[in-house]
Amino acid sequence: MPRKRKLLAQLSALQSNTSFPQIDALEKLNTTPGADPSPKSSKYFVIERKNSPQLQADFFNQPCVSLAKSFLGQILVRKLPDGRELWGRIVETEAYLGGEDEASHSKGGKQTQRNAAMFMKPGTLYVYQIYGIYFCMNVSSQGEGAAVLLRSLEPLQGLDAMRELRSASRKAPTKLLKDWQLCNGPSKLCQAFGIDKAFDQRDLTQDTAIWMVPGQDLPGEQDVVATTRIGIGSRGEWAQKPLRFYLRGNKFVSVVDKKIEREMAARGHSPCS
């Protein structure tokens, strides 16, 4: 069975056993002076818990590089206000290691109102704006100020809605986007999934509008390419560290590293199918 057809069949099986009730009430947590100084929870919480196979806190509670690799193959779910659900398989990530990482927003341990989510408990969304119009979505991990950038998704469900959302964010009418163009970049996936600053500091284990569920046929080490991150050329030695991870042979990845892939092929590693 072709891989995408198999993924869709598995997706259908997951949904048939899953109920995601609509919950509109999200309230801010009040912080009490002198409270426990351990990593803060998200400022959002829900009145009820979803009955779902979603990924829980123990999954997110791992070191940054480990989490970045573990995300590959997992499924991001977004429930739109009209009830439609968007599903996408994570195929590319980048790890940002916190204070020591010169390319991280938390370099030097600096904590600001903007990057506060990076210092919250693992599984907290950190959404920030670039160029004044686009958004990028990260997930906090273990480690002070560490987080993983979600860079590309393979769309599985709700592609028409994704196209609507992508088109709404574009200035002029353009050609219909192909499937592989919908989420092949951090800002593109945020547009396609309707993610903006309102999602900053949300908890992926509690939220009713966005969460993750376990993927099927998760990749092995031989399927994962480790290479340099994108757009950080001025960050010295940190620009050369292999902290971007993607599924080799997956056409939904934003940027492939042909040199690394050739080296993997020479070692006898065949791409994932």
PDB file of C-alpha atoms in Angstrom, residues 65 68-69 72 91-96 148-149 151-152 186 224-232 238-247 253-258 260-261:
ATOM      1  CA  VAL A  65      17.582  17.477  20.533  1.00  0.00           C
ATOM      2  CA  ALA A  68      13.236  17.507  17.942  1.00  0.00           C
ATOM      3  CA  LYS A  69      13.927  14.006  16.607  1.00  0.00           C
ATOM      4  CA  LEU A  72       9.325  13.455  13.371  1.00  0.00           C
ATOM      5  CA  VAL A  91       8.575  15.977   8.871  1.00  0.00           C
ATOM      6  CA  GLU A  92      11.098  18.695   9.779  1.00  0.00           C
ATOM      7  CA  THR A  93      12.219  20.372  13.013  1.00  0.00           C
ATOM      8  CA  GLU A  94      15.014  22.506  14.446  1.00  0.00           C
ATOM      9  CA  ALA A  95      16.399  22.396  17.990  1.00  0.00           C
ATOM     10  CA  TYR A  96      17.278  25.598  19.885  1.00  0.00           C
ATOM     11  CA  VAL A 148      11.940  23.000  19.103  1.00  0.00           C
ATOM     12  CA  LEU A 149      10.837  24.815  15.956  1.00  0.00           C
ATOM     13  CA  ARG A 151       9.482  23.597  10.422  1.00  0.00           C
ATOM     14  CA  SER A 152       7.450  21.462   7.989  1.00  0.00           C
ATOM     15  CA  PRO A 186       7.588  27.310   9.498  1.00  0.00           C
ATOM     16  CA  VAL A 224      16.508  11.046   9.757  1.00  0.00           C
ATOM     17  CA  VAL A 225      18.823  13.641   8.230  1.00  0.00           C
ATOM     18  CA  ALA A 226      20.708  15.836  10.715  1.00  0.00           C
ATOM     19  CA  THR A 227      22.031  19.046   9.185  1.00  0.00           C
ATOM     20  CA  THR A 228      22.445  22.774   9.794  1.00  0.00           C
ATOM     21  CA  ARG A 229      19.570  25.086  10.646  1.00  0.00           C
ATOM     22  CA  ILE A 230      18.145  27.614   8.191  1.00  0.00           C
ATOM     23  CA  GLY A 231      18.667  31.382   8.260  1.00  0.00           C
ATOM     24  CA  ILE A 232      21.231  31.672  11.068  1.00  0.00           C
ATOM     25  CA  TRP A 238      26.307  27.571  16.075  1.00  0.00           C
ATOM     26  CA  ALA A 239      25.366  28.084  12.437  1.00  0.00           C
ATOM     27  CA  GLN A 240      27.305  24.914  11.596  1.00  0.00           C
ATOM     28  CA  LYS A 241      25.854  22.622  14.238  1.00  0.00           C
ATOM     29  CA  PRO A 242      23.586  19.812  12.923  1.00  0.00           C
ATOM     30  CA  LEU A 243      20.456  20.817  14.811  1.00  0.00           C
ATOM     31  CA  ARG A 244      17.912  20.568  11.990  1.00  0.00           C
ATOM     32  CA  PHE A 245      16.262  17.194  11.506  1.00  0.00           C
ATOM     33  CA  TYR A 246      14.063  15.968   8.686  1.00  0.00           C
ATOM     34  CA  LEU A 247      12.699  12.798   7.132  1.00  0.00           C
ATOM     35  CA  VAL A 253      10.491  19.038   3.687  1.00  0.00           C
ATOM     36  CA  SER A 254      11.326  22.720   3.134  1.00  0.00           C
ATOM     37  CA  VAL A 255      15.042  22.420   2.313  1.00  0.00           C
ATOM     38  CA  VAL A 256      16.992  19.225   1.657  1.00  0.00           C
ATOM     39  CA  ASP A 257      20.717  18.745   2.205  1.00  0.00           C
ATOM     40  CA  LYS A 258      21.805  16.763  -0.842  1.00  0.00           C
ATOM     41  CA  ILE A 260      24.390  14.806   3.654  1.00  0.00           C
ATOM     42  CA  GLU A 261      21.893  12.582   1.856  1.00  0.00           C
TER      43      GLU A 261
END
